[in-house]
Amino acid sequence: MDYSEYSENREYFKKLIDEKNLKELKSTMAEMNVVDIAEIIEDFDDKTMLLIFRMLPKEMGADVFSYMEMYNKLRIVNSITDEELRSILEELYFDDMIDVLEEMPANVVTKVLKNSTPDTRKLVNEFLRYPEDSAGSIMTIEYVSLRPEMTVKEALQYIKTTGIDKETIYTCYVENEYKMLLGFVSLRTIVISDENELIKNIMTDDVIFVNTLDDQEVVADKFTRYGYLALPVVDGEHRLCGIITFDDILDIVEEEATEDFHKMAAINPSDDEYLDQTPWQLAKNRIPWLLILMISATVTGHIVDRFNGIISQFIILTTFIPMITDTGGNCGAQSSTVVIRAMATGEITMADALKVIFKEMRVGLIAGAVLSVVNFLRVILFTSSSPRIAFLISFTVFFTVVFSKFLGALLPLFAKRVNIDPAIMASAVITTIIDSAALLIYFAMAEIFLKVV
Amino acid sequence: MDYSEYSENREYFKKLIDEKNLKELKSTMAEMNVVDIAEIIEDFDDKTMLLIFRMLPKEMGADVFSYMEMYNKLRIVNSITDEELRSILEELYFDDMIDVLEEMPANVVTKVLKNSTPDTRKLVNEFLRYPEDSAGSIMTIEYVSLRPEMTVKEALQYIKTTGIDKETIYTCYVENEYKMLLGFVSLRTIVISDENELIKNIMTDDVIFVNTLDDQEVVADKFTRYGYLALPVVDGEHRLCGIITFDDILDIVEEEATEDFHKMAAINPSDDEYLDQTPWQLAKNRIPWLLILMISATVTGHIVDRFNGIISQFIILTTFIPMITDTGGNCGAQSSTVVIRAMATGEITMADALKVIFKEMRVGLIAGAVLSVVNFLRVILFTSSSPRIAFLISFTVFFTVVFSKFLGALLPLFAKRVNIDPAIMASAVITTIIDSAALLIYFAMAEIFLKVV
C-alpha cells in the first residue's frame, strides 16, 4: 500500500464511519492486509480507533494489534475491558505478548496474569526477567519440537495437528527427553522424504544456535551469515528455550543500523521511535555530547589563542580557518564512517587492521595531493594572497588530509581493540584531534614561513 | 563460528594439507557448514584453494561456491576447466548463477552459454538486461507454481516431486494458463488443510508483489513491512516472472544502510566491498565531495574576510571560531541524521514534515538554552574575557543551535520533496550554510556590541 492508496483507504474508512455503515466497514477490512489496517486505524482518535478495532473479524483482532506501534497498543489496552484484553493476549504469539506486557504498568500486568494458569504466569515472569535486547527477550516459545525416533509420517501428522499455533513450522527442532537440542529438520526435508524414514536419520546435527543471554546484534549477525529462517535459543545446559524467526530480524538489523547512525551523529541512542519522544527526551539524548564536544572544541580555541601574535600580523590567516578544519573533519568522517560500517557488517575484523590503516593512508596521500594542488591554484588565481601564503595553505591541507585519513581509520580500530564502541569514539574525539592538529601545523608553519618577511 | 573457532579450523585445514591427509580433509568438510567452509578456503592461495574446493563432496561444491565473495568466485572460475564451471553453474540457483555471469568477462559468458540449451541462453540474456539493483536482477525463477483447480493432495504430490530444486517451497504461487499471478498459498496452509480441498479455495488473493523494474530498496521496504518469506515479481502484464526470498533481503537492507552511511559521510557509494577496492578507486569516490565542500567552505572564509576590521581590533574573537562552527555542525548533523534515518526506515513521511520541523525547533530551543548558559559561565569563569564578550558568544551559540536544528530538519525534508537524495543533501550543503550563518551573526553582533567600546 503506497501513500496514495493509504489516504484513499483512510478517507473511505472515515466515510463509512460518518455514515455509520459498519457492515461495509467490516467486510472491507476482512479483505484487507492486517498490516495496512493497523496503519490506518492508528490515525484515528481513541474512540473511533476502538470502534474500528471492535469491528474487526475476531481472528484478525490480535493480528492487527500485533502490527500497531507500541504507543497505539497502549491506547487500545487502556480502553478495552479486562476480558477483551485477555482474549487478545491469548491470541498473540508469545513473543508479541511479552513485548506488550513489558510496556504495561505493573498493576495491569498483575491483573492480566491473575486469571491465567500458574504455568503461564511462571513462564511470563521468567521472560520478563531476560535483559533488554537479549535473545531471550525476543524469542518465542511457539515452535515445533519433534523426537528423534518419530517417523516422517508421524512427524507430519503431529505438525498438522499442532502446527496452527506455531510461529513457524518450516524449521522443526529435535529434542531428547530432557529438552536438550539434538538437531533440526526443515519441513521441506520432511515433505520430500519417505514417510517411513526416522527423523533422526534426516535431521541436521550441526545446529547453529544462540544463547538466551546473547545480544540481539549477535543474533542478527548469525541470521545474516547463515540465511536460516529461524534460529534456536538455548540455555546454559543446551536446553531448547525458544526460537527467533527471520521476520523479527529485519527490524533488528534496521534498529542496529539506526543506533549506529545516531551514535555517529553524537546522539545517545534510544529504544523509542522519534515521533513518540517529546522534545525534552530528544534534547536529553543530544545535549551531553554537544556539551562535551563544545568544551573540547575550546582546546582548539586555545591553540588559536596561543598564536595570536602571527594572526594579528596576518589577519588573512583567519580566512582559511573554516576551510582547513572543515576539510579535516570531512576527510576524517569519510574514513571513520567506512571503517566503522565495515566492522559493523563484519567485512573488516581486527585481523585486517594494519591493511586498513595502510590503505587509508594511501587514499590520504592521493586525496591530499589533489586537494592541495587545487587549493594552491585557487589561492593564487582567485585571491590577492602571495605565493607564500598559497604554499602555506596547500601544505596545511595536504598534511591535514593525510593525518585525518590516518586518524579516521586508526581510532575506530583502536576503540574496538579496547572494547569501546567505535561509533561513539568517532563522534567524541576525532574532530577535536583533527582540528587541533591541523591548526597547530597551520600556525606553526605560518610562523616559520611568514616571520622572515 | 566465531574468530577462535575460525582460526582453529583454518590451522587444522593447513595441517591436513601439509600432511597430504586429503581423506581426513574430505570427511571433516562433509560435517561442516558450507558458510564456514567458504570463509576458510577463501584465505588460501589459488592453488590450495582449488585443491580444497575439488576435495568437496560433489553436492556441496556449488553451495560453498555460492557463499564465497565475488572476488574469490572469479579466482575459482579462472582456474577450473570449462566442464567443471558448467557443472557448478548448473547446480547454482538461477539468481546466484546470474550474479556470477554478470561479473565474468563477456568471452567467458559466451563460452559457458555455448553448451547450454537455447531456452536457458534466452533466459540468461533476458536476466542480464535487467537494470542493476532492480527486482528483476535479484529474483530467482525457481519457485513452486500451482494451478487454482489442483487439490491439496495433488499440490503436495507436485511439491514433493519438483520441490527439491526450488529456492523455497514454503510459499507457492498460483498462476492461470497465461502465467498471470492469481494468488499465493503457504505450505503451512496446504499441510493443515483437508487433502481434497481445492487450492483456489485456500489461496490468498490479496497478493503483495513487486515489479521487475522496482528498485531493491522498494523490495526491502515491502519485506520489512509485511514480514513475508518471499515476494513474487511480476511484469507489466501482471505475469509472474520470479520470486525474491527473504535471505537475499537481509543483505540488501545492510547494503542500503551502508550506502546511506557513505553518502552522509560525503562518499559516492560503490557496489564493491571495501577490501576489494584499490586506494585509487576509494579516492575517486571521495575526492569530488571533498573538493566541493572545500570550495564551498571558502564562502565561509569570505565572511570572515569581510569582517577583518573587527577581528583585527579584537583578535580574541578568532579563538571562538572553531567552537562555534563545530557546535553548529554537530547540532545540524544530529537533526539531519535523525530525520534522514527516520525517512529511510519509513517512520517519517512527508505528512509529518511540519510536525518534525516544529519538534526539532523546540529541541533547538532547549539545547540552545543549556549550551549558551554553560558557555557564558565558562567564558566568565575560565577566560579573561569581558562579560560583553561572554554575552556575545552565548548569544551566537544560542542562535547557531536553534538555526542548525531547524535547518538540519528542513533540508532533508525539502530534498525528499524535490526528489533529491536526502543523504546527499545532508553532506553537501548543511555544514556550509550553518557555518556561514553562524559566523555572519557572530561578527555582525560583534560589530554592534563591541564597536561602542
JSON list of N, CA and C in Angstrom, two decimals, chain A residues 46-63 65-66 73-92 97 100-101 104 108 111-113 115:
[
{"chain": "A", "resi": 46, "resn": "ASP", "atom": "N", "xyz": [-8.98, 8.08, 19.85]},
{"chain": "A", "resi": 46, "resn": "ASP", "atom": "CA", "xyz": [-9.18, 6.90, 20.71]},
{"chain": "A", "resi": 46, "resn": "ASP", "atom": "C", "xyz": [-10.52, 6.21, 20.48]},
{"chain": "A", "resi": 47, "resn": "LYS", "atom": "N", "xyz": [-11.59, 7.03, 20.47]},
{"chain": "A", "resi": 47, "resn": "LYS", "atom": "CA", "xyz": [-12.93, 6.44, 20.42]},
{"chain": "A", "resi": 47, "resn": "LYS", "atom": "C", "xyz": [-13.15, 5.72, 19.09]},
{"chain": "A", "resi": 48, "resn": "THR", "atom": "N", "xyz": [-12.80, 6.41, 17.98]},
{"chain": "A", "resi": 48, "resn": "THR", "atom": "CA", "xyz": [-13.01, 5.81, 16.66]},
{"chain": "A", "resi": 48, "resn": "THR", "atom": "C", "xyz": [-12.12, 4.59, 16.47]},
{"chain": "A", "resi": 49, "resn": "MET", "atom": "N", "xyz": [-10.88, 4.72, 16.94]},
{"chain": "A", "resi": 49, "resn": "MET", "atom": "CA", "xyz": [-9.93, 3.61, 16.83]},
{"chain": "A", "resi": 49, "resn": "MET", "atom": "C", "xyz": [-10.51, 2.36, 17.50]},
{"chain": "A", "resi": 50, "resn": "LEU", "atom": "N", "xyz": [-11.04, 2.54, 18.69]},
{"chain": "A", "resi": 50, "resn": "LEU", "atom": "CA", "xyz": [-11.61, 1.42, 19.43]},
{"chain": "A", "resi": 50, "resn": "LEU", "atom": "C", "xyz": [-12.81, 0.85, 18.70]},
{"chain": "A", "resi": 51, "resn": "LEU", "atom": "N", "xyz": [-13.64, 1.78, 18.14]},
{"chain": "A", "resi": 51, "resn": "LEU", "atom": "CA", "xyz": [-14.82, 1.34, 17.40]},
{"chain": "A", "resi": 51, "resn": "LEU", "atom": "C", "xyz": [-14.42, 0.44, 16.23]},
{"chain": "A", "resi": 52, "resn": "ILE", "atom": "N", "xyz": [-13.46, 0.92, 15.43]},
{"chain": "A", "resi": 52, "resn": "ILE", "atom": "CA", "xyz": [-13.00, 0.13, 14.29]},
{"chain": "A", "resi": 52, "resn": "ILE", "atom": "C", "xyz": [-12.39, -1.18, 14.76]},
{"chain": "A", "resi": 53, "resn": "PHE", "atom": "N", "xyz": [-11.58, -1.09, 15.79]},
{"chain": "A", "resi": 53, "resn": "PHE", "atom": "CA", "xyz": [-10.89, -2.28, 16.30]},
{"chain": "A", "resi": 53, "resn": "PHE", "atom": "C", "xyz": [-11.90, -3.36, 16.69]},
{"chain": "A", "resi": 54, "resn": "ARG", "atom": "N", "xyz": [-13.00, -2.92, 17.31]},
{"chain": "A", "resi": 54, "resn": "ARG", "atom": "CA", "xyz": [-14.02, -3.91, 17.75]},
{"chain": "A", "resi": 54, "resn": "ARG", "atom": "C", "xyz": [-14.81, -4.47, 16.57]},
{"chain": "A", "resi": 55, "resn": "MET", "atom": "N", "xyz": [-14.78, -3.77, 15.43]},
{"chain": "A", "resi": 55, "resn": "MET", "atom": "CA", "xyz": [-15.46, -4.23, 14.22]},
{"chain": "A", "resi": 55, "resn": "MET", "atom": "C", "xyz": [-14.68, -5.34, 13.51]},
{"chain": "A", "resi": 56, "resn": "LEU", "atom": "N", "xyz": [-13.42, -5.50, 13.87]},
{"chain": "A", "resi": 56, "resn": "LEU", "atom": "CA", "xyz": [-12.59, -6.47, 13.17]},
{"chain": "A", "resi": 56, "resn": "LEU", "atom": "C", "xyz": [-13.10, -7.89, 13.38]},
{"chain": "A", "resi": 57, "resn": "PRO", "atom": "N", "xyz": [-13.06, -8.71, 12.30]},
{"chain": "A", "resi": 57, "resn": "PRO", "atom": "CA", "xyz": [-13.38, -10.12, 12.48]},
{"chain": "A", "resi": 57, "resn": "PRO", "atom": "C", "xyz": [-12.51, -10.67, 13.62]},
{"chain": "A", "resi": 58, "resn": "LYS", "atom": "N", "xyz": [-13.10, -11.53, 14.46]},
{"chain": "A", "resi": 58, "resn": "LYS", "atom": "CA", "xyz": [-12.44, -11.98, 15.68]},
{"chain": "A", "resi": 58, "resn": "LYS", "atom": "C", "xyz": [-10.99, -12.45, 15.46]},
{"chain": "A", "resi": 59, "resn": "GLU", "atom": "N", "xyz": [-10.80, -13.26, 14.41]},
{"chain": "A", "resi": 59, "resn": "GLU", "atom": "CA", "xyz": [-9.47, -13.85, 14.22]},
{"chain": "A", "resi": 59, "resn": "GLU", "atom": "C", "xyz": [-8.43, -12.83, 13.74]},
{"chain": "A", "resi": 60, "resn": "MET", "atom": "N", "xyz": [-8.90, -11.63, 13.28]},
{"chain": "A", "resi": 60, "resn": "MET", "atom": "CA", "xyz": [-7.94, -10.63, 12.80]},
{"chain": "A", "resi": 60, "resn": "MET", "atom": "C", "xyz": [-7.50, -9.66, 13.90]},
{"chain": "A", "resi": 61, "resn": "GLY", "atom": "N", "xyz": [-8.30, -9.56, 14.97]},
{"chain": "A", "resi": 61, "resn": "GLY", "atom": "CA", "xyz": [-8.04, -8.56, 16.02]},
{"chain": "A", "resi": 61, "resn": "GLY", "atom": "C", "xyz": [-6.61, -8.61, 16.55]},
{"chain": "A", "resi": 62, "resn": "ALA", "atom": "N", "xyz": [-6.20, -9.79, 17.00]},
{"chain": "A", "resi": 62, "resn": "ALA", "atom": "CA", "xyz": [-4.88, -9.91, 17.61]},
{"chain": "A", "resi": 62, "resn": "ALA", "atom": "C", "xyz": [-3.78, -9.64, 16.57]},
{"chain": "A", "resi": 63, "resn": "ASP", "atom": "N", "xyz": [-4.01, -10.06, 15.33]},
{"chain": "A", "resi": 63, "resn": "ASP", "atom": "CA", "xyz": [-3.03, -9.83, 14.26]},
{"chain": "A", "resi": 63, "resn": "ASP", "atom": "C", "xyz": [-2.82, -8.35, 14.01]},
{"chain": "A", "resi": 65, "resn": "PHE", "atom": "N", "xyz": [-3.54, -5.92, 16.02]},
{"chain": "A", "resi": 65, "resn": "PHE", "atom": "CA", "xyz": [-2.94, -5.39, 17.25]},
{"chain": "A", "resi": 65, "resn": "PHE", "atom": "C", "xyz": [-1.43, -5.56, 17.24]},
{"chain": "A", "resi": 66, "resn": "SER", "atom": "N", "xyz": [-0.97, -6.75, 16.80]},
{"chain": "A", "resi": 66, "resn": "SER", "atom": "CA", "xyz": [0.46, -7.04, 16.87]},
{"chain": "A", "resi": 66, "resn": "SER", "atom": "C", "xyz": [1.27, -6.16, 15.91]},
{"chain": "A", "resi": 73, "resn": "LYS", "atom": "N", "xyz": [-0.79, 0.55, 20.80]},
{"chain": "A", "resi": 73, "resn": "LYS", "atom": "CA", "xyz": [-1.23, -0.65, 21.51]},
{"chain": "A", "resi": 73, "resn": "LYS", "atom": "C", "xyz": [-1.70, -0.25, 22.90]},
{"chain": "A", "resi": 74, "resn": "LEU", "atom": "N", "xyz": [-0.94, 0.63, 23.55]},
{"chain": "A", "resi": 74, "resn": "LEU", "atom": "CA", "xyz": [-1.31, 1.02, 24.91]},
{"chain": "A", "resi": 74, "resn": "LEU", "atom": "C", "xyz": [-2.61, 1.83, 24.91]},
{"chain": "A", "resi": 75, "resn": "ARG", "atom": "N", "xyz": [-2.84, 2.61, 23.84]},
{"chain": "A", "resi": 75, "resn": "ARG", "atom": "CA", "xyz": [-4.12, 3.33, 23.74]},
{"chain": "A", "resi": 75, "resn": "ARG", "atom": "C", "xyz": [-5.28, 2.33, 23.74]},
{"chain": "A", "resi": 76, "resn": "ILE", "atom": "N", "xyz": [-5.10, 1.24, 22.99]},
{"chain": "A", "resi": 76, "resn": "ILE", "atom": "CA", "xyz": [-6.14, 0.19, 22.95]},
{"chain": "A", "resi": 76, "resn": "ILE", "atom": "C", "xyz": [-6.28, -0.46, 24.32]},
{"chain": "A", "resi": 77, "resn": "VAL", "atom": "N", "xyz": [-5.13, -0.87, 24.87]},
{"chain": "A", "resi": 77, "resn": "VAL", "atom": "CA", "xyz": [-5.15, -1.57, 26.16]},
{"chain": "A", "resi": 77, "resn": "VAL", "atom": "C", "xyz": [-5.88, -0.75, 27.22]},
{"chain": "A", "resi": 78, "resn": "ASN", "atom": "N", "xyz": [-5.66, 0.55, 27.21]},
{"chain": "A", "resi": 78, "resn": "ASN", "atom": "CA", "xyz": [-6.28, 1.40, 28.23]},
{"chain": "A", "resi": 78, "resn": "ASN", "atom": "C", "xyz": [-7.77, 1.59, 28.04]},
{"chain": "A", "resi": 79, "resn": "SER", "atom": "N", "xyz": [-8.30, 1.25, 26.86]},
{"chain": "A", "resi": 79, "resn": "SER", "atom": "CA", "xyz": [-9.72, 1.50, 26.62]},
{"chain": "A", "resi": 79, "resn": "SER", "atom": "C", "xyz": [-10.58, 0.24, 26.67]},
{"chain": "A", "resi": 80, "resn": "ILE", "atom": "N", "xyz": [-9.98, -0.93, 26.48]},
{"chain": "A", "resi": 80, "resn": "ILE", "atom": "CA", "xyz": [-10.83, -2.12, 26.39]},
{"chain": "A", "resi": 80, "resn": "ILE", "atom": "C", "xyz": [-11.03, -2.76, 27.77]},
{"chain": "A", "resi": 81, "resn": "THR", "atom": "N", "xyz": [-11.97, -3.68, 27.84]},
{"chain": "A", "resi": 81, "resn": "THR", "atom": "CA", "xyz": [-12.24, -4.37, 29.11]},
{"chain": "A", "resi": 81, "resn": "THR", "atom": "C", "xyz": [-11.14, -5.40, 29.38]},
{"chain": "A", "resi": 82, "resn": "ASP", "atom": "N", "xyz": [-11.04, -5.82, 30.64]},
{"chain": "A", "resi": 82, "resn": "ASP", "atom": "CA", "xyz": [-10.05, -6.84, 31.01]},
{"chain": "A", "resi": 82, "resn": "ASP", "atom": "C", "xyz": [-10.27, -8.13, 30.22]},
{"chain": "A", "resi": 83, "resn": "GLU", "atom": "N", "xyz": [-11.56, -8.44, 30.04]},
{"chain": "A", "resi": 83, "resn": "GLU", "atom": "CA", "xyz": [-11.91, -9.66, 29.32]},
{"chain": "A", "resi": 83, "resn": "GLU", "atom": "C", "xyz": [-11.38, -9.59, 27.87]},
{"chain": "A", "resi": 84, "resn": "GLU", "atom": "N", "xyz": [-11.63, -8.43, 27.21]},
{"chain": "A", "resi": 84, "resn": "GLU", "atom": "CA", "xyz": [-11.15, -8.26, 25.84]},
{"chain": "A", "resi": 84, "resn": "GLU", "atom": "C", "xyz": [-9.62, -8.35, 25.78]},
{"chain": "A", "resi": 85, "resn": "LEU", "atom": "N", "xyz": [-8.98, -7.69, 26.76]},
{"chain": "A", "resi": 85, "resn": "LEU", "atom": "CA", "xyz": [-7.51, -7.69, 26.79]},
{"chain": "A", "resi": 85, "resn": "LEU", "atom": "C", "xyz": [-6.97, -9.11, 26.91]},
{"chain": "A", "resi": 86, "resn": "ARG", "atom": "N", "xyz": [-7.58, -9.89, 27.82]},
{"chain": "A", "resi": 86, "resn": "ARG", "atom": "CA", "xyz": [-7.09, -11.25, 28.00]},
{"chain": "A", "resi": 86, "resn": "ARG", "atom": "C", "xyz": [-7.24, -12.06, 26.72]},
{"chain": "A", "resi": 87, "resn": "SER", "atom": "N", "xyz": [-8.36, -11.84, 26.04]},
{"chain": "A", "resi": 87, "resn": "SER", "atom": "CA", "xyz": [-8.58, -12.64, 24.83]},
{"chain": "A", "resi": 87, "resn": "SER", "atom": "C", "xyz": [-7.60, -12.23, 23.72]},
{"chain": "A", "resi": 88, "resn": "ILE", "atom": "N", "xyz": [-7.26, -10.95, 23.63]},
{"chain": "A", "resi": 88, "resn": "ILE", "atom": "CA", "xyz": [-6.24, -10.54, 22.64]},
{"chain": "A", "resi": 88, "resn": "ILE", "atom": "C", "xyz": [-4.88, -11.15, 22.99]},
{"chain": "A", "resi": 89, "resn": "LEU", "atom": "N", "xyz": [-4.51, -11.01, 24.27]},
{"chain": "A", "resi": 89, "resn": "LEU", "atom": "CA", "xyz": [-3.19, -11.52, 24.67]},
{"chain": "A", "resi": 89, "resn": "LEU", "atom": "C", "xyz": [-3.08, -13.02, 24.43]},
{"chain": "A", "resi": 90, "resn": "GLU", "atom": "N", "xyz": [-4.17, -13.74, 24.64]},
{"chain": "A", "resi": 90, "resn": "GLU", "atom": "CA", "xyz": [-4.14, -15.17, 24.41]},
{"chain": "A", "resi": 90, "resn": "GLU", "atom": "C", "xyz": [-3.89, -15.52, 22.94]},
{"chain": "A", "resi": 91, "resn": "GLU", "atom": "N", "xyz": [-4.44, -14.67, 22.05]},
{"chain": "A", "resi": 91, "resn": "GLU", "atom": "CA", "xyz": [-4.31, -14.91, 20.61]},
{"chain": "A", "resi": 91, "resn": "GLU", "atom": "C", "xyz": [-2.92, -14.56, 20.09]},
{"chain": "A", "resi": 92, "resn": "LEU", "atom": "N", "xyz": [-2.25, -13.65, 20.78]},
{"chain": "A", "resi": 92, "resn": "LEU", "atom": "CA", "xyz": [-0.93, -13.20, 20.31]},
{"chain": "A", "resi": 92, "resn": "LEU", "atom": "C", "xyz": [0.10, -14.33, 20.42]},
{"chain": "A", "resi": 97, "resn": "MET", "atom": "N", "xyz": [3.23, -11.02, 22.98]},
{"chain": "A", "resi": 97, "resn": "MET", "atom": "CA", "xyz": [2.57, -10.79, 24.26]},
{"chain": "A", "resi": 97, "resn": "MET", "atom": "C", "xyz": [3.57, -10.23, 25.27]},
{"chain": "A", "resi": 100, "resn": "VAL", "atom": "N", "xyz": [4.23, -6.57, 24.78]},
{"chain": "A", "resi": 100, "resn": "VAL", "atom": "CA", "xyz": [3.18, -5.70, 25.30]},
{"chain": "A", "resi": 100, "resn": "VAL", "atom": "C", "xyz": [3.25, -5.62, 26.81]},
{"chain": "A", "resi": 101, "resn": "LEU", "atom": "N", "xyz": [3.39, -6.78, 27.45]},
{"chain": "A", "resi": 101, "resn": "LEU", "atom": "CA", "xyz": [3.43, -6.79, 28.93]},
{"chain": "A", "resi": 101, "resn": "LEU", "atom": "C", "xyz": [4.59, -5.96, 29.45]},
{"chain": "A", "resi": 104, "resn": "MET", "atom": "N", "xyz": [3.56, -2.37, 29.77]},
{"chain": "A", "resi": 104, "resn": "MET", "atom": "CA", "xyz": [2.39, -2.00, 30.56]},
{"chain": "A", "resi": 104, "resn": "MET", "atom": "C", "xyz": [2.75, -1.76, 32.01]},
{"chain": "A", "resi": 108, "resn": "VAL", "atom": "N", "xyz": [-1.40, -3.42, 35.83]},
{"chain": "A", "resi": 108, "resn": "VAL", "atom": "CA", "xyz": [-2.15, -4.02, 34.73]},
{"chain": "A", "resi": 108, "resn": "VAL", "atom": "C", "xyz": [-1.65, -5.44, 34.47]},
{"chain": "A", "resi": 111, "resn": "LYS", "atom": "N", "xyz": [-2.95, -7.78, 36.99]},
{"chain": "A", "resi": 111, "resn": "LYS", "atom": "CA", "xyz": [-4.37, -8.03, 36.74]},
{"chain": "A", "resi": 111, "resn": "LYS", "atom": "C", "xyz": [-4.55, -9.05, 35.62]},
{"chain": "A", "resi": 112, "resn": "VAL", "atom": "N", "xyz": [-3.77, -8.85, 34.55]},
{"chain": "A", "resi": 112, "resn": "VAL", "atom": "CA", "xyz": [-3.87, -9.75, 33.40]},
{"chain": "A", "resi": 112, "resn": "VAL", "atom": "C", "xyz": [-3.47, -11.17, 33.80]},
{"chain": "A", "resi": 113, "resn": "LEU", "atom": "N", "xyz": [-2.39, -11.25, 34.56]},
{"chain": "A", "resi": 113, "resn": "LEU", "atom": "CA", "xyz": [-1.85, -12.57, 34.89]},
{"chain": "A", "resi": 113, "resn": "LEU", "atom": "C", "xyz": [-2.69, -13.31, 35.93]},
{"chain": "A", "resi": 115, "resn": "ASN", "atom": "N", "xyz": [-5.68, -14.04, 36.06]},
{"chain": "A", "resi": 115, "resn": "ASN", "atom": "CA", "xyz": [-6.63, -15.01, 35.53]},
{"chain": "A", "resi": 115, "resn": "ASN", "atom": "C", "xyz": [-6.00, -16.13, 34.70]}
]
